[in-house]
XYZ file of C-alpha atoms in Angstrom:
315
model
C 7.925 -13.887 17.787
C 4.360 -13.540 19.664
C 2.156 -12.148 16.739
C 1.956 -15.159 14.556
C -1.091 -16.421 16.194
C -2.442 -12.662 15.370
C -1.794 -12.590 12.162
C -3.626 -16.025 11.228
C -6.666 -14.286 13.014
C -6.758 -11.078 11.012
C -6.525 -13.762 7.911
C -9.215 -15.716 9.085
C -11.001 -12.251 10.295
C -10.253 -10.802 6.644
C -11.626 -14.112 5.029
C -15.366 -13.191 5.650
C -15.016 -10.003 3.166
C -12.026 -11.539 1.234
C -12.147 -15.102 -0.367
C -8.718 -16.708 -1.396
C -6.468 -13.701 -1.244
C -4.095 -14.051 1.381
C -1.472 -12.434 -1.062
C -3.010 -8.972 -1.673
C -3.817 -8.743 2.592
C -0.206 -10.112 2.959
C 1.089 -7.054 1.119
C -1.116 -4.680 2.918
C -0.134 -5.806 6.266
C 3.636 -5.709 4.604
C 2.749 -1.916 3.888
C 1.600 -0.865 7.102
C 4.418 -2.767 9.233
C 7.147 -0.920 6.852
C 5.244 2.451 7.558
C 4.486 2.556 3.715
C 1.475 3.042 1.354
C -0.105 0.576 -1.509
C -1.590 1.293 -4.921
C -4.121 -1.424 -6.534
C -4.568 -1.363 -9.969
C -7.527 -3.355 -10.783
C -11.136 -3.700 -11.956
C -14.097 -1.676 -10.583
C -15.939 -4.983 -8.288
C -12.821 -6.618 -6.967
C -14.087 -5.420 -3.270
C -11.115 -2.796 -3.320
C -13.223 -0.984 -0.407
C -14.535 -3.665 1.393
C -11.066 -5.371 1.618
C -9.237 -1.445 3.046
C -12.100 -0.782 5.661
C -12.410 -4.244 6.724
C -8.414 -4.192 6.859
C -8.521 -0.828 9.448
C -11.526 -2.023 11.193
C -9.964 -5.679 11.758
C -7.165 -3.515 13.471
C -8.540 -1.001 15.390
C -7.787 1.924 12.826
C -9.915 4.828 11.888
C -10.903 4.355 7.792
C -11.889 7.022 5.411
C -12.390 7.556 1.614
C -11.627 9.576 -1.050
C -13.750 9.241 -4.531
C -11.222 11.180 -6.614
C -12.937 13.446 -9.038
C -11.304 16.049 -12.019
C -13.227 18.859 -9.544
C -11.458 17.604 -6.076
C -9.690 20.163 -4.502
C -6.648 19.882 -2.320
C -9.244 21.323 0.237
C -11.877 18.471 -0.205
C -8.730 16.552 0.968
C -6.899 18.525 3.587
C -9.636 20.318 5.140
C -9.874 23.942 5.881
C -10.443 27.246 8.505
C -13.966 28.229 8.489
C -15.762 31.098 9.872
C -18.140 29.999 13.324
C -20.121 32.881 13.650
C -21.114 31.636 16.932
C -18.143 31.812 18.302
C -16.743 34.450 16.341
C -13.555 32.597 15.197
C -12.311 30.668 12.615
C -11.633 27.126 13.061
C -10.582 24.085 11.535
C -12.270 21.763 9.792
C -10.394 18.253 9.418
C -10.520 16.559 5.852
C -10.527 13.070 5.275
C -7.095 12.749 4.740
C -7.112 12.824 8.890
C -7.250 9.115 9.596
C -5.104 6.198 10.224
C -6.479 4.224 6.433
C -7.259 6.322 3.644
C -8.726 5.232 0.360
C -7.942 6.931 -2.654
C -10.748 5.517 -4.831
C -9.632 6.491 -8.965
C -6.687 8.838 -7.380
C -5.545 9.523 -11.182
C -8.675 11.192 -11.768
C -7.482 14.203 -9.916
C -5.521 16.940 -11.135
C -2.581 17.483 -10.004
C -2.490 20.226 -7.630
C -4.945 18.187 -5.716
C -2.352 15.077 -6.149
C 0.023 17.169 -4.586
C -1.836 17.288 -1.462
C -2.238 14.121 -0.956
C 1.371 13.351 -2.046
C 2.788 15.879 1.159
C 0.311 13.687 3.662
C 2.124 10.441 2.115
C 6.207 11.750 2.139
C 5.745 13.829 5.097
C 2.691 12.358 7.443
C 1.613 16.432 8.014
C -0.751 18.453 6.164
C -0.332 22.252 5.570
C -3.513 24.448 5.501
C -3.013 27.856 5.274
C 0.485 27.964 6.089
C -0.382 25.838 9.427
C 1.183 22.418 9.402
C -0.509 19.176 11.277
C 1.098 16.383 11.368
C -1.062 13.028 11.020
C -1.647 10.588 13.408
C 0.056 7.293 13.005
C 0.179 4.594 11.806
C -0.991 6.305 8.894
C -1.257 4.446 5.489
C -2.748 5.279 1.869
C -4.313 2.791 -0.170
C -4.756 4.084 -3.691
C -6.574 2.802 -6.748
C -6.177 2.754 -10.606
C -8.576 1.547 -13.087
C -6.394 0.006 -15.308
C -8.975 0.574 -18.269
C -10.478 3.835 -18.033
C -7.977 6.517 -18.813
C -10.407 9.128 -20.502
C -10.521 11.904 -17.943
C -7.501 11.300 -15.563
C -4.381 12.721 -14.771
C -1.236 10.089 -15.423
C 0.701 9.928 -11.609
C 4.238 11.383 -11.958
C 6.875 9.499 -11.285
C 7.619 11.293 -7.262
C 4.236 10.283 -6.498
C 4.378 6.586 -8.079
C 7.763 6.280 -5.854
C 6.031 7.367 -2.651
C 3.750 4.068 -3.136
C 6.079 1.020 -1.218
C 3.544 -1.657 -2.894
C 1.911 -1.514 -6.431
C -0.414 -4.760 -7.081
C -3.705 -6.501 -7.857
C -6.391 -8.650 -6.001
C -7.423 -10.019 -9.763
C -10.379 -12.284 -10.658
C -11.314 -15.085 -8.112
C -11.088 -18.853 -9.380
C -14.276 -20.481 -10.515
C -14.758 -22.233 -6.722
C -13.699 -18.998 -4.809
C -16.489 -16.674 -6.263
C -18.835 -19.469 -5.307
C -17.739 -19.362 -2.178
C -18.330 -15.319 -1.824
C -21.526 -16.189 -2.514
C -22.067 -18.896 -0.793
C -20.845 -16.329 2.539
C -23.350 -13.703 1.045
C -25.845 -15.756 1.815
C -25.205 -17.223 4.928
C -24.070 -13.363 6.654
C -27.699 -11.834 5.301
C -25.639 -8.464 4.718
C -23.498 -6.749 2.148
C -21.150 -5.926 4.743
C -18.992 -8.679 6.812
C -18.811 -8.315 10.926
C -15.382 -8.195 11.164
C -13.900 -8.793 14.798
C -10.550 -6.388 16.055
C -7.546 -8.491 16.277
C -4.911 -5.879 17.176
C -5.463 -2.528 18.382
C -3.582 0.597 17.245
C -1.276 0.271 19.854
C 0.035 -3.070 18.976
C 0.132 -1.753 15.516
C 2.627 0.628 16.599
C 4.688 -1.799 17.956
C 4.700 -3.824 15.183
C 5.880 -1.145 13.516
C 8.986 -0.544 15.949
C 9.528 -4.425 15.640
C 10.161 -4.088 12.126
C 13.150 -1.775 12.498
C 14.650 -5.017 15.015
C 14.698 -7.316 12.310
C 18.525 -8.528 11.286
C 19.429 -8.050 7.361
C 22.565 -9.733 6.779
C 25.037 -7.711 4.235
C 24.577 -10.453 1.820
C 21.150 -9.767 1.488
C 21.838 -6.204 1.472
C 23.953 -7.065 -1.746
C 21.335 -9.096 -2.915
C 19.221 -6.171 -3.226
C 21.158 -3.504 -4.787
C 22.263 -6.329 -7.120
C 18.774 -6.560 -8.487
C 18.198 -2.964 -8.763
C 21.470 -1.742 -10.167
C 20.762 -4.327 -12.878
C 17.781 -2.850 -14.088
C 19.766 0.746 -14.912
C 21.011 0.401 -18.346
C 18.919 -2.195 -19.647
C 17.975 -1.504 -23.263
C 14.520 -1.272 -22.566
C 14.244 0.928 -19.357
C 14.750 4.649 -19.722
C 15.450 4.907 -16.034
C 15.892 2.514 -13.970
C 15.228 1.857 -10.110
C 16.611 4.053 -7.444
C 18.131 3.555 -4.285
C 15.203 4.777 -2.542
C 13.715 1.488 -4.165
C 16.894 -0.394 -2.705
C 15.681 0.946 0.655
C 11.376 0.137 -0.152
C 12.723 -3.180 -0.863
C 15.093 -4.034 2.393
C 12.131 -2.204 3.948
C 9.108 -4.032 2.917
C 11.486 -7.416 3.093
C 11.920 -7.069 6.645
C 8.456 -6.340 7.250
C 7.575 -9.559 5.239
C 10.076 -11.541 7.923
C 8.238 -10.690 10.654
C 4.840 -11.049 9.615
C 6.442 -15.193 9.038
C 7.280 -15.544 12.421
C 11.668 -14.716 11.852
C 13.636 -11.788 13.303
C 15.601 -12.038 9.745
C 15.454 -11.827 6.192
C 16.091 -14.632 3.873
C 16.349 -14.188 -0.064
C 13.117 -15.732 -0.556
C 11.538 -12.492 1.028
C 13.135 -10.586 -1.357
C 12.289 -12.612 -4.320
C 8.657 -12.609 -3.054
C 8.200 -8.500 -3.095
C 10.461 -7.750 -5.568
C 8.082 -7.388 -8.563
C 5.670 -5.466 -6.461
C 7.901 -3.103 -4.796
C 10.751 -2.538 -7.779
C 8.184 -2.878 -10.996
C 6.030 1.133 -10.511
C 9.655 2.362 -9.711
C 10.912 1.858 -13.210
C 10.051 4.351 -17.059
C 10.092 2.168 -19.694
C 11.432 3.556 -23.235
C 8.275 4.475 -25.234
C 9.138 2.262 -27.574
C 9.530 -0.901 -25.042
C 5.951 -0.365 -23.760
C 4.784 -0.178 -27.390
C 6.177 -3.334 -28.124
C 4.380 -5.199 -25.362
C 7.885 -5.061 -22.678
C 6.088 -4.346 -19.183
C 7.873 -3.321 -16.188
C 7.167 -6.498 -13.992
C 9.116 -8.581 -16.824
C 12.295 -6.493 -16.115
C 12.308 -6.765 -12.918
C 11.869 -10.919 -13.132
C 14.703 -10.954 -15.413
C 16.504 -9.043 -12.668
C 15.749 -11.969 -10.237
C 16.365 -14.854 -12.457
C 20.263 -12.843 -13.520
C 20.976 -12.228 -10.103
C 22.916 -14.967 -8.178
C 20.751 -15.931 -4.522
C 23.131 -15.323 -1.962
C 24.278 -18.587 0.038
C 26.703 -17.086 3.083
C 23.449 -15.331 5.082
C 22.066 -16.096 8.579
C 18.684 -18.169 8.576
């Protein structure tokens, strides 16, 4: 389809900060393609910032970050009027939350109000300051992060903001031979921070993004999906299960994956591949469940393994 060749370059590009994890900048790319956000839950040191601004800055995008605090305000986020004496006016100062990437380093550690901001700037793509609403330049995408371990001090994400997030995953631990490697490129680049090359501009991004909305879901895969997330209302361990907004993240995000393999259509393999990460943030377990060791990604596996593949589809 003409951007395959592109793609294996902003891999390759994406490789000097990132050893071995094709997966994690797979999903990002499926994020940004699908006009949808990502939250990693991982370890402080897994190069969560090094892997989002080399991401932007491989593509031509602007980059800014957030370190979420329990004393942000929706302010430090939006931006605000201030007074300029010299011109005797107020005007308008731009937060970071202006940009085409923005990190949300720890973004449970704020309190809610100041969630809330950030939550309007992900649903809506505007931000309202004083009453004045601006809407954000696109393609605009937020990548968020949880430390899974630390939970003295934060703020657990409701469930409206958890939905707004089309990806939840993890980059995870590198294998023994793949941290030897990042050091191994440490070395030889004399830098803490990778040259990374552009491979697509904004532009290109953008119609990317358009090419995403041409790519052919066949009804049987349309079944597919709601097949796997009706099935996980009811269960005995899920309190509520997914939506059909995560019907429509997960035909979303599929078709997204389709094109970034080279096909103008979904197979069920695409589905199986994003399921867990797109369905598994979108369901409340029963207290209970969770206390008993049941986790969210399980449910949604047992989905895929009940669920019959469909056979009839294009491809």
């Amino acid at each position: 389809m003409g951007y395959s060749s592109a793609f294996e370059r902003l891999y390759e590009e994406l490789g000097k900060a990132i050893v071995g994890k094709r997966e994690v900048i797979d999903r990002l790319l499926v994020a940004l393609l699908a006009r949808g956000h990502v939250l990693i839950e991982d370890y402080p040191g897994m190069a969560k910032t090094l892997l989002a601004s080399s991401f932007a800055k491989a593509l031509d995008l602007h980059f800014r970050r957030i370190q979420f605090t329990p004393d942000l305000l929706p302010s430090d986020i939006t931006g605000g009027y201030y007074w300029d004496a010299k011109s005797g006016e107020f005007k308008l100062r731009r937060g970071p939350v202006f940009t085409n990437i923005l990190l949300a380093d720890e973004v449970n550690r704020a309190p809610p109000k100041t969630q809330s901001a950030l939550l309007e700037a992900m649903q809506e793509r505007q931000v309202t300051i004083d009453g004045h609403t601006f809407p954000l330049e696109e393609p605009y995408m937020v990548v968020a992060t949880l430390n899974p371990i630390e939970q003295e001090g934060t703020y657990p994400l409701p469930e409206a903001q958890l939905d707004r997030f089309l990806i939840k995953t993890r980059i995870g631990y590198p294998s023994f031979p793949e941290e030897v490697q990042i050091l191994k490129k440490r070395i030889e680049r004399r830098s803490d921070r990778p040259e990374i090359s552009r491979v697509l501009t904004r532009d290109e991004v953008l119609q990317l993004q358009r090419r995403v909305e041409d790519v052919y879901v066949d009804d049987s895969i349309l079944e597919y999906i709601v097949r796997i997330t009706s099935s996980t209302r009811g269960v005995k361990e899920v309190e509520v299960g997914v939506s059909p907004r995560g019907s429509e993240a997960l035909m979303k995000a599929a078709r997204a994956l389709a094109l970034v393999r080279g096909r103008d259509y979904v197979i069920p393999d695409d589905v199986k591949e994003l399921a867990v990460p797109v369905l598994s943030h979108r369901l409340v377990l029963k207290v209970e469940s969770a206390m008993m060791g049941v986790s969210a990604e399980e449910v949604i596996r047992r989905a895929l393994e009940k669920v019959e593949v469909p056979k009839g589809f294009r491809g």
